[in-house]
Amino acid sequence: MTITESANNPKAFAPGVDKSKSYQANFKVWRGNSETGALQDYSVEVNDGEVVLDIIFRIQADQANDMAVRWNCKAGKCGSCSAEINGRPRLMCMTRMSALPPGEEVVVTPMRAFPVIKDLVTDVSFNYEKAKQIPAFAPKPREADGTYRMQQIDVERGQEFRKCIECFMCQNVCHVVRDHEENKKSFAGPRFFIRLAELDMHPLDTNDRQMLAQEKHGLGMCNITKCCTEVCPEHIKITDNGIIPLKERVVDRKYDPLFKILGLSKKKTND
Amino acid sequence: MAGTGVFSPGRAKIEARTLRRDRWWLEPAITFTVFTAFIIYSTIRAFWDVNIYSAEDHLLSPFYSPCLTNDCPEGASHLGTPVGDWFPLSPALLILILPLGFRMTCYYYRKAYYRAFWLSPPACAVAEPHTKYTGETRFPLIFQNAHRWFFWLSLPLPILIGYDGIDAIYADGEWKFGLGALVLLVAAVTLLAYSLSCHSCRHIMGGRLNHFSKHPIRYWGWTQVTKLNGKHMQLAWISLIAVWFADFYVLMVAADVFGDPHIG
């Protein structure tokens, strides 16, 4: 992911305006840095079929050459253009203007859980620090013929989580860190819970991710409000298929007296 | 709130707690209203211990099923009265603790009441009012991890309510297809579907496995529970309304406000 402050050639990315099918829209875009900033008004033409990122490009090209915005693929696959549109976390490149309330001004701000660098660009390095803390995939030894064998049904649960594009909107909307800066030290967030779940469900992985999730990454702080799932542009069922199954696995290990009696809670089972 | 959360140093300086303009407050408001109404109604009914059974129609309130004390009306105790006289309060309290615990620790209800009652958060991207947050890591919320125990303990209740419905159909050795029996059976089916769709059930059925291919029967069960689990929220609401209505219906019939329409 790169920061593109495209002031060098802003018109290169701004689509032209088809006057026969365009209309005028009012935008409020947050401009500023980590010290100060405010919403600024822009009146801008919009074409049929355009997305919010198109409009940001047009503002950048015609009215605010120095506006900073991070983007890359413009196809909802790189996760770079995450922002908040009318207060809701969204990818700017995947938010059609026609899907917003007609006639109302559109408010675009940077993600509010992370420190701002400039305008719509935030410092998401918190997420990379958390990613470093998760031990890598540690497969069991290969079989005698030097291969691994897995059935599709054994790996497909984890494959859902591989769709993650790391837009970090789930991290941004999670109130545990969004509303409590102090929790960032002890809480990895939904993006990394599904990484832990993916690895824990993997039939070849040998690391114990369950207690790690609970004791180091703050799984117990999640109170299942499902906002991460609501904002995921890849429609990953983060809560139902990732976080809750991981919580249930932790219950097996830590909170279920029957499992303790049966001796099933001492180590991760891989049956 | 200045200086914490979305107002922390370094974050975009925006005064509003949220910039959402949709009706984000509507869902928690509805949840708050309905849950509060249910809590008030069920508390009154649980302590009231009056008009819980229609002997003529064999209709027992689902709040009192199974009825286990000597206070239970004659004919209402299908499992006998093993509790006898030692429990001085309403027999409903012995039973309701189980579905109450099951619903309080349910993953869907947690989302619903954390949002509607505790405003933690009231809605997505709406700043919560609390200055500190420890989630489910400490007393009392650490007991949310007991969900699977409430699942096991409350699982027989829908079956017993279903038995009550069948008992009302085949009352005193005669077939009698009444509306009340249908109401009880609908409550039983929706309660059972809600129980089986729960995330703990999904985990127990097969979610804890990493090699589905070695456990084909559990895998099949897991896929079925997964389908139900996708409707867990809807089943939570439908079953709540169904059991609420069933109790109200029994109350009306037992109090002779109206008779139970029936065939046979």
Coordinates of C-alpha atoms in Angstrom, one line a residue:
Chain A
M1 CA 0.0 0.0 0.0
T2 CA 1.4 3.4 -0.9
I3 CA 0.4 6.9 -0.2
T4 CA -0.4 8.7 -3.4
E5 CA -0.6 12.4 -2.9
S6 CA -1.3 12.9 -6.6
A7 CA -0.8 16.6 -6.7
N8 CA 1.9 16.0 -9.2
N9 CA -0.6 15.2 -11.9
P10 CA -4.1 15.3 -10.4
K11 CA -6.0 15.5 -13.7
A12 CA -4.5 12.2 -14.7
F13 CA -7.0 10.3 -12.6
A14 CA -10.0 12.5 -12.6
P15 CA -12.7 11.3 -15.1
G16 CA -14.1 13.9 -17.5
V17 CA -17.6 15.3 -17.0
D18 CA -20.4 14.3 -19.3
K19 CA -22.5 17.5 -19.1
S20 CA -25.6 15.8 -20.5
K21 CA -25.8 13.2 -17.6
S22 CA -24.1 15.1 -14.8
Y23 CA -25.5 16.8 -11.7
Q24 CA -24.0 19.0 -9.1
A25 CA -23.2 17.6 -5.6
N26 CA -22.1 19.2 -2.4
F27 CA -19.2 17.5 -0.7
K28 CA -17.6 18.1 2.7
V29 CA -14.1 16.6 2.9
W30 CA -12.0 16.6 6.0
R31 CA -8.7 18.5 5.4
G32 CA -6.0 18.7 7.9
N33 CA -3.2 16.9 9.7
S34 CA -2.5 15.4 13.1
E35 CA -2.7 18.8 14.8
T36 CA -5.6 20.5 13.2
G37 CA -8.2 20.2 10.5
A38 CA -11.8 20.8 9.5
L39 CA -14.4 19.8 7.0
Q40 CA -14.2 21.9 3.8
D41 CA -17.0 22.5 1.3
Y42 CA -16.8 21.6 -2.3
S43 CA -19.4 21.8 -5.0
V44 CA -18.5 19.3 -7.8
E45 CA -20.1 17.8 -10.8
V46 CA -21.0 14.1 -10.8
N47 CA -21.6 11.7 -13.7
D48 CA -23.9 8.8 -13.7
G49 CA -22.2 5.6 -12.5
E50 CA -19.4 7.4 -10.6
V51 CA -18.0 6.4 -7.2
V52 CA -17.0 8.6 -4.4
L53 CA -13.3 8.2 -5.3
D54 CA -14.0 9.6 -8.8
I55 CA -15.4 12.7 -7.1
I56 CA -12.5 13.0 -4.8
F57 CA -10.2 12.8 -7.8
R58 CA -12.2 15.6 -9.5
I59 CA -12.0 17.8 -6.4
Q60 CA -8.3 17.1 -6.3
A61 CA -7.9 17.9 -9.9
D62 CA -10.0 21.1 -10.1
Q63 CA -10.2 22.6 -6.6
A64 CA -7.7 21.2 -4.2
N65 CA -4.5 20.0 -5.9
D66 CA -2.8 19.3 -2.6
M67 CA -5.5 17.0 -1.2
A68 CA -4.0 13.8 0.1
V69 CA -5.8 10.5 -0.6
R70 CA -4.5 7.0 -0.5
W71 CA -5.7 4.7 -3.3
N72 CA -4.4 2.1 -5.7
C73 CA -6.5 -0.4 -7.6
K74 CA -9.9 1.5 -7.8
A75 CA -11.5 -2.0 -7.9
G76 CA -12.1 -2.9 -4.3
K77 CA -9.2 -5.3 -4.1
C78 CA -6.3 -3.4 -2.7
G79 CA -7.9 -2.0 0.4
S80 CA -6.2 1.4 0.1
C81 CA -9.0 3.9 -0.1
S82 CA -10.7 3.2 3.2
A83 CA -12.4 6.2 4.6
E84 CA -15.7 7.2 6.3
I85 CA -18.5 8.4 4.0
N86 CA -21.4 10.0 5.8
G87 CA -19.9 8.6 9.0
R88 CA -19.7 5.0 7.9
P89 CA -16.5 3.1 7.1
R90 CA -16.4 2.4 3.3
L91 CA -14.1 1.9 0.4
M92 CA -14.3 5.1 -1.6
C93 CA -13.8 3.2 -4.9
M94 CA -16.8 0.9 -4.1
T95 CA -19.3 3.5 -3.0
R96 CA -21.5 4.5 -5.8
M97 CA -22.8 8.0 -5.8
S98 CA -26.2 6.6 -6.8
A99 CA -26.2 4.6 -3.5
L100 CA -26.0 7.7 -1.4
P101 CA -29.1 9.8 -0.4
P102 CA -29.9 12.0 -3.4
G103 CA -29.7 15.7 -2.9
E104 CA -27.8 15.5 0.4
E105 CA -24.3 16.6 0.9
V106 CA -21.7 13.9 1.1
V107 CA -19.3 14.0 4.0
V108 CA -15.9 12.2 3.6
T109 CA -13.4 11.9 6.4
P110 CA -10.4 9.8 7.2
M111 CA -10.8 6.7 9.3
R112 CA -11.3 7.9 12.9
A113 CA -9.6 5.1 14.8
F114 CA -6.1 5.8 13.4
P115 CA -3.8 8.9 13.6
V116 CA -4.2 11.1 10.6
I117 CA -1.2 11.9 8.4
K118 CA -2.8 14.4 6.0
D119 CA -6.4 14.9 4.8
L120 CA -7.9 11.4 4.0
V121 CA -4.7 9.5 4.7
T122 CA -4.2 7.8 8.1
D123 CA -1.3 6.0 9.7
V124 CA -2.4 2.4 9.8
S125 CA 0.9 1.1 11.1
F126 CA -0.9 -0.1 14.3
N127 CA -2.1 -3.0 12.1
Y128 CA 1.3 -3.9 10.8
E129 CA 2.7 -4.0 14.4
K130 CA -0.1 -6.4 15.4
A131 CA 0.5 -8.5 12.3
K132 CA 4.2 -9.0 13.3
Q133 CA 3.1 -10.4 16.7
I134 CA 1.3 -13.3 15.2
P135 CA 3.5 -16.4 14.8
A136 CA 3.8 -17.6 11.2
F137 CA 2.2 -20.7 9.9
A138 CA 4.1 -23.7 11.4
P139 CA 3.2 -26.9 9.6
K140 CA 3.7 -30.4 10.9
P141 CA 6.4 -32.5 9.3
R142 CA 5.8 -33.6 5.8
E143 CA 4.6 -37.1 5.1
A144 CA 7.0 -39.9 4.1
D145 CA 6.7 -39.1 0.4
G146 CA 7.6 -35.5 1.1
T147 CA 4.2 -34.1 0.6
Y148 CA 1.3 -32.7 2.5
R149 CA -2.3 -33.9 1.9
M150 CA -5.4 -32.0 2.9
Q151 CA -9.0 -32.5 1.9
Q152 CA -10.8 -29.4 0.5
I153 CA -13.4 -29.5 3.3
D154 CA -10.6 -29.3 5.9
V155 CA -9.2 -26.1 4.5
E156 CA -12.2 -24.2 3.1
R157 CA -13.2 -22.6 6.4
G158 CA -9.9 -20.8 6.5
Q159 CA -10.1 -19.8 2.8
E160 CA -12.9 -17.5 3.6
F161 CA -10.5 -15.4 5.7
R162 CA -8.0 -15.3 2.9
K163 CA -10.3 -13.0 1.0
C164 CA -9.3 -10.2 3.4
I165 CA -7.9 -7.2 1.5
E166 CA -6.5 -5.5 4.6
C167 CA -8.6 -2.4 4.2
F168 CA -8.6 -2.2 8.0
M169 CA -12.1 -1.0 8.1
C170 CA -13.0 -3.7 10.6
Q171 CA -10.1 -2.4 12.8
N172 CA -11.4 1.1 12.3
V173 CA -15.0 0.4 13.3
C174 CA -14.2 -1.9 16.3
H175 CA -15.2 0.2 19.3
V176 CA -12.6 -1.6 21.5
V177 CA -9.9 0.5 19.9
R178 CA -11.9 3.2 18.1
D179 CA -13.3 4.4 21.4
H180 CA -10.4 3.4 23.7
E181 CA -7.0 4.3 22.5
E182 CA -5.4 2.7 25.5
N183 CA -6.7 -0.8 24.4
K184 CA -4.5 -0.7 21.3
K185 CA -1.6 -2.2 23.3
S186 CA -3.5 -5.3 24.3
F187 CA -6.1 -5.8 21.5
A188 CA -5.2 -7.2 18.1
G189 CA -8.6 -6.5 16.5
P190 CA -10.9 -8.4 14.2
R191 CA -8.6 -8.6 11.2
F192 CA -6.0 -10.5 13.3
F193 CA -8.6 -12.6 15.1
I194 CA -9.6 -14.1 11.7
R195 CA -5.9 -14.6 10.9
L196 CA -5.5 -16.5 14.2
A197 CA -8.7 -18.4 13.5
E198 CA -7.6 -19.3 10.0
L199 CA -4.3 -20.7 11.3
D200 CA -5.9 -22.4 14.3
M201 CA -8.4 -24.2 12.0
H202 CA -5.7 -25.2 9.6
P203 CA -5.2 -28.9 9.6
L204 CA -1.4 -28.7 9.3
D205 CA -0.6 -25.8 11.8
T206 CA 1.0 -26.9 15.0
N207 CA 1.1 -23.6 17.0
D208 CA -1.3 -23.0 19.8
R209 CA -3.2 -20.0 18.7
Q210 CA -6.1 -20.3 21.1
M211 CA -4.5 -19.3 24.3
L212 CA -2.4 -16.8 22.4
A213 CA -5.6 -15.1 21.1
Q214 CA -7.0 -15.0 24.6
E215 CA -4.0 -14.0 26.7
K216 CA -1.9 -11.9 24.3
H217 CA -4.2 -10.6 21.7
G218 CA -7.3 -9.6 23.8
L219 CA -9.9 -11.9 22.3
G220 CA -11.9 -11.6 25.6
M221 CA -12.3 -7.9 25.0
C222 CA -14.4 -8.5 21.9
N223 CA -18.1 -8.2 22.9
I224 CA -19.5 -9.5 19.6
T225 CA -21.2 -6.3 18.4
K226 CA -20.5 -7.4 14.8
C227 CA -19.6 -4.0 13.4
C228 CA -16.5 -5.6 11.8
T229 CA -18.8 -8.0 9.9
E230 CA -21.1 -5.1 8.9
V231 CA -18.3 -3.1 7.2
C232 CA -16.3 -5.9 5.6
P233 CA -16.2 -5.2 1.8
E234 CA -15.4 -8.8 1.2
H235 CA -18.4 -9.9 3.2
I236 CA -16.3 -12.2 5.4
K237 CA -18.4 -13.4 8.3
I238 CA -15.7 -12.2 10.7
T239 CA -17.8 -12.6 13.9
D240 CA -19.8 -15.8 13.2
N241 CA -17.0 -17.7 11.4
G242 CA -13.9 -16.3 12.9
I243 CA -14.2 -14.7 16.3
I244 CA -17.0 -16.7 17.9
P245 CA -15.5 -20.1 16.8
L246 CA -12.2 -18.9 18.3
K247 CA -13.9 -17.8 21.5
E248 CA -15.6 -21.3 21.7
R249 CA -12.2 -22.9 21.3
V250 CA -10.9 -20.8 24.1
V251 CA -13.9 -21.9 26.2
D252 CA -12.8 -25.5 25.6
R253 CA -9.4 -24.7 26.9
K254 CA -10.0 -22.3 29.7
Y255 CA -13.6 -22.1 30.9
D256 CA -15.3 -25.5 30.5
P257 CA -14.9 -27.5 33.7
L258 CA -16.0 -30.7 31.9
F259 CA -13.1 -30.3 29.4
K260 CA -10.8 -29.9 32.4
I261 CA -12.1 -33.0 34.1
L262 CA -11.7 -35.0 30.8
G263 CA -8.2 -33.6 30.4
L264 CA -9.0 -32.0 27.0
S265 CA -8.1 -28.5 28.0
K266 CA -4.4 -28.9 28.5
K267 CA -3.3 -28.5 24.9
K268 CA -4.6 -27.7 21.4
T269 CA -6.2 -30.8 19.8
N270 CA -5.9 -31.2 16.1
D271 CA -8.5 -33.9 15.5
Chain B
M1 CA -14.9 12.8 26.2
A2 CA -12.3 15.2 24.9
G3 CA -9.0 13.5 24.6
T4 CA -10.2 9.8 24.4
G5 CA -11.4 7.5 21.7
V6 CA -12.2 9.3 18.4
F7 CA -11.1 12.5 20.1
S8 CA -7.6 11.1 20.9
P9 CA -4.6 13.2 20.0
G10 CA -3.4 12.6 16.5
R11 CA -6.7 11.5 15.1
A12 CA -8.7 13.7 12.7
K13 CA -10.1 16.6 14.7
I14 CA -13.9 16.2 14.3
E15 CA -16.2 17.3 17.0
A16 CA -19.2 15.1 16.3
R17 CA -19.4 11.7 18.1
T18 CA -20.6 10.3 14.8
L19 CA -21.2 11.7 11.3
R20 CA -23.8 9.1 10.5
R21 CA -27.1 10.6 9.3
D22 CA -29.1 7.4 8.8
R23 CA -31.4 6.3 11.6
W24 CA -28.8 4.3 13.4
W25 CA -30.6 4.8 16.7
L26 CA -33.8 2.9 15.4
E27 CA -32.5 -0.6 15.8
P28 CA -31.2 -0.2 19.4
A29 CA -34.4 1.7 20.3
I30 CA -36.6 -1.1 19.0
T31 CA -34.4 -3.7 20.8
F32 CA -34.5 -1.7 24.0
T33 CA -38.3 -1.3 23.9
V34 CA -39.2 -4.9 23.1
F35 CA -36.7 -6.4 25.5
T36 CA -37.8 -4.1 28.3
A37 CA -41.4 -4.9 27.7
F38 CA -40.7 -8.6 27.7
I39 CA -38.6 -8.4 30.9
I40 CA -41.4 -6.5 32.7
Y41 CA -44.1 -8.9 31.4
S42 CA -42.2 -12.1 32.1
T43 CA -41.1 -10.9 35.6
I44 CA -44.7 -10.1 36.5
R45 CA -45.9 -13.5 35.1
A46 CA -43.1 -15.4 36.8
F47 CA -43.8 -14.0 40.3
W48 CA -47.6 -13.8 39.8
D49 CA -48.2 -17.6 39.7
V50 CA -51.8 -17.2 38.8
N51 CA -53.7 -18.4 35.7
I52 CA -50.8 -20.5 34.5
Y53 CA -52.8 -23.6 33.6
S54 CA -56.1 -24.3 32.0
A55 CA -57.2 -27.7 33.4
E56 CA -60.1 -27.9 30.9
D57 CA -57.8 -27.5 27.9
H58 CA -54.6 -28.9 29.3
L59 CA -52.8 -25.7 28.5
L60 CA -49.7 -25.0 30.6
S61 CA -47.8 -21.7 30.4
P62 CA -44.4 -22.2 28.8
F63 CA -42.9 -20.1 31.6
Y64 CA -44.0 -22.8 34.0
S65 CA -43.0 -25.9 32.0
P66 CA -42.1 -28.2 33.6
C67 CA -43.9 -27.4 36.8
L68 CA -42.0 -29.1 39.6
T69 CA -43.4 -27.9 42.9
N70 CA -46.4 -28.7 45.1
D71 CA -47.8 -25.3 44.2
C72 CA -48.4 -26.4 40.6
P73 CA -52.0 -26.8 39.6
E74 CA -53.3 -30.4 39.5
G75 CA -52.5 -32.0 36.2
A76 CA -49.8 -29.5 35.3
S77 CA -46.8 -31.5 36.5
H78 CA -45.9 -34.0 33.8
L79 CA -42.6 -34.8 35.5
G80 CA -44.1 -34.9 39.0
T81 CA -43.2 -32.5 41.8
P82 CA -39.7 -33.5 42.8
V83 CA -39.1 -30.1 44.3
G84 CA -42.0 -30.5 46.7
D85 CA -42.5 -27.6 49.2
W86 CA -38.9 -26.5 49.8
F87 CA -39.0 -23.8 47.1
P88 CA -41.3 -21.2 48.5
L89 CA -41.5 -18.9 45.5
S90 CA -43.2 -19.3 42.1
P91 CA -42.2 -22.5 40.3
A92 CA -41.5 -20.5 37.2
L93 CA -38.4 -19.1 38.8
L94 CA -36.8 -22.6 38.9
I95 CA -37.3 -22.9 35.2
L96 CA -36.9 -19.4 33.8
I97 CA -33.3 -19.1 35.1
L98 CA -32.2 -21.6 32.4
P99 CA -33.6 -19.8 29.3
L100 CA -32.7 -16.5 30.9
G101 CA -29.1 -17.6 31.2
F102 CA -29.1 -19.1 27.7
R103 CA -30.4 -15.8 26.2
M104 CA -28.3 -13.5 28.3
T105 CA -25.1 -15.3 27.2
C106 CA -26.2 -15.9 23.6
Y107 CA -23.9 -14.4 21.1
Y108 CA -26.7 -12.6 19.2
Y109 CA -28.3 -11.3 22.4
R110 CA -25.0 -10.0 23.6
K111 CA -24.7 -7.9 20.4
A112 CA -28.3 -6.7 20.9
Y113 CA -28.1 -5.7 24.5
Y114 CA -24.6 -4.4 24.5
R115 CA -25.8 -2.0 21.8
A116 CA -29.3 -1.2 23.1
F117 CA -28.8 -1.1 26.9
W118 CA -25.1 -0.6 27.5
L119 CA -24.4 1.6 24.4
S120 CA -21.1 -0.2 23.9
P121 CA -21.4 0.9 21.2
P122 CA -24.9 2.1 20.4
A123 CA -24.3 1.5 16.7
C124 CA -21.3 1.0 14.4
A125 CA -19.1 4.1 14.1
V126 CA -21.1 5.9 16.9
A127 CA -18.8 6.7 19.8
E128 CA -19.8 5.0 23.0
P129 CA -20.1 7.1 26.2
H130 CA -17.9 4.9 28.5
T131 CA -14.4 6.1 29.3
K132 CA -13.1 2.6 30.1
Y133 CA -13.7 -0.8 28.6
T134 CA -12.5 -4.3 29.5
G135 CA -15.0 -6.3 27.5
E136 CA -15.6 -9.9 28.7
T137 CA -12.3 -10.3 30.5
R138 CA -13.5 -9.7 34.0
F139 CA -16.4 -10.4 36.5
P140 CA -19.3 -10.5 35.7
L141 CA -19.0 -10.6 31.9
I142 CA -16.4 -13.4 32.0
F143 CA -19.4 -15.6 32.8
Q144 CA -20.6 -15.1 29.2
N145 CA -18.3 -18.1 28.6
A146 CA -20.8 -20.3 30.3
H147 CA -23.1 -20.1 27.3
R148 CA -22.7 -23.8 26.3
W149 CA -23.8 -24.9 29.8
F150 CA -27.0 -22.9 29.5
F151 CA -27.4 -24.5 26.1
W152 CA -27.2 -28.0 27.5
L153 CA -29.4 -27.2 30.5
S154 CA -32.1 -25.4 28.6
L155 CA -32.2 -27.7 25.6
P156 CA -34.9 -30.1 27.1
L157 CA -37.3 -27.2 27.7
P158 CA -38.6 -26.8 24.1
I159 CA -39.1 -30.6 24.0
L160 CA -41.2 -30.4 27.2
I161 CA -43.2 -27.5 25.9
G162 CA -43.8 -29.6 22.7
Y163 CA -45.0 -32.4 25.0
D164 CA -47.4 -29.9 26.7
G165 CA -48.8 -29.1 23.2
I166 CA -49.3 -32.8 22.4
D167 CA -50.9 -33.3 25.8
A168 CA -53.3 -30.6 24.9
I169 CA -54.2 -32.3 21.6
Y170 CA -54.7 -35.7 23.2
A171 CA -56.4 -34.6 26.4
D172 CA -58.1 -37.1 28.8
G173 CA -58.0 -39.8 26.2
E174 CA -59.7 -37.8 23.5
W175 CA -58.4 -36.0 20.4
K176 CA -58.9 -32.2 20.6
F177 CA -57.2 -30.0 18.1
G178 CA -57.2 -26.6 19.8
L179 CA -55.6 -23.3 18.9
G180 CA -53.8 -23.3 22.2
A181 CA -52.1 -26.6 21.4
L182 CA -51.0 -25.1 18.1
V183 CA -49.6 -22.0 19.9
L184 CA -47.6 -24.2 22.3
L185 CA -46.2 -26.3 19.4
V186 CA -45.2 -23.3 17.5
A187 CA -43.4 -22.0 20.5
A188 CA -41.7 -25.3 21.1
V189 CA -40.5 -25.6 17.5
T190 CA -39.2 -22.1 17.3
L191 CA -37.5 -22.4 20.7
L192 CA -35.9 -25.7 19.6
A193 CA -34.7 -24.1 16.3
Y194 CA -33.3 -21.2 18.2
S195 CA -31.4 -23.5 20.6
L196 CA -30.0 -25.7 17.8
S197 CA -28.9 -22.7 15.8
C198 CA -26.7 -21.4 18.6
H199 CA -23.0 -20.8 18.1
S200 CA -22.1 -23.2 20.9
C201 CA -24.2 -25.9 19.4
R202 CA -22.4 -25.3 16.1
H203 CA -19.0 -25.6 17.9
I204 CA -20.0 -28.7 19.7
M205 CA -21.4 -30.3 16.6
G206 CA -18.2 -30.0 14.7
G207 CA -16.8 -26.5 14.8
R208 CA -14.0 -27.5 17.1
L209 CA -12.7 -30.0 14.6
N210 CA -9.9 -29.2 12.2
H211 CA -10.2 -32.4 10.1
F212 CA -13.8 -32.5 8.9
S213 CA -12.8 -35.3 6.5
K214 CA -12.2 -37.6 9.4
H215 CA -15.6 -37.0 10.9
P216 CA -18.2 -37.1 8.1
I217 CA -21.2 -37.4 10.4
R218 CA -20.2 -34.5 12.6
Y219 CA -19.3 -32.5 9.4
W220 CA -22.8 -33.1 8.1
G221 CA -24.2 -32.0 11.4
W222 CA -22.0 -28.9 11.4
T223 CA -23.2 -27.9 7.9
Q224 CA -26.8 -28.3 9.0
V225 CA -26.3 -26.3 12.2
T226 CA -24.4 -23.7 10.1
K227 CA -27.5 -23.2 7.9
L228 CA -29.6 -22.7 11.0
N229 CA -27.0 -20.5 12.6
G230 CA -27.3 -18.1 9.7
K231 CA -30.8 -17.4 10.9
H232 CA -29.9 -17.2 14.6
M233 CA -31.0 -13.6 15.0
Q234 CA -34.3 -14.1 13.4
L235 CA -34.9 -17.3 15.4
A236 CA -34.0 -15.4 18.6
W237 CA -36.7 -12.9 17.9
I238 CA -39.3 -15.3 16.5
S239 CA -39.0 -17.7 19.5
L240 CA -39.1 -14.8 22.0
I241 CA -42.3 -13.5 20.5
A242 CA -43.8 -17.1 20.1
V243 CA -43.2 -18.0 23.8
W244 CA -44.4 -14.6 24.9
F245 CA -47.6 -15.0 22.9
A246 CA -48.0 -18.6 24.1
D247 CA -47.9 -17.5 27.8
F248 CA -50.3 -14.6 27.1
Y249 CA -52.7 -17.0 25.3
V250 CA -52.7 -19.5 28.2
L251 CA -53.3 -16.5 30.6
M252 CA -56.3 -15.5 28.6
V253 CA -57.8 -19.0 28.4
A254 CA -57.0 -19.8 32.0
A255 CA -58.6 -16.6 33.2
D256 CA -61.7 -17.4 31.1
V257 CA -61.3 -14.2 29.0
F258 CA -62.0 -16.4 26.0
G259 CA -62.3 -20.1 25.4
D260 CA -59.8 -22.2 23.4
P261 CA -61.2 -22.7 19.9
H262 CA -60.9 -26.3 18.9
I263 CA -62.0 -29.2 16.7
G264 CA -63.0 -32.4 18.3

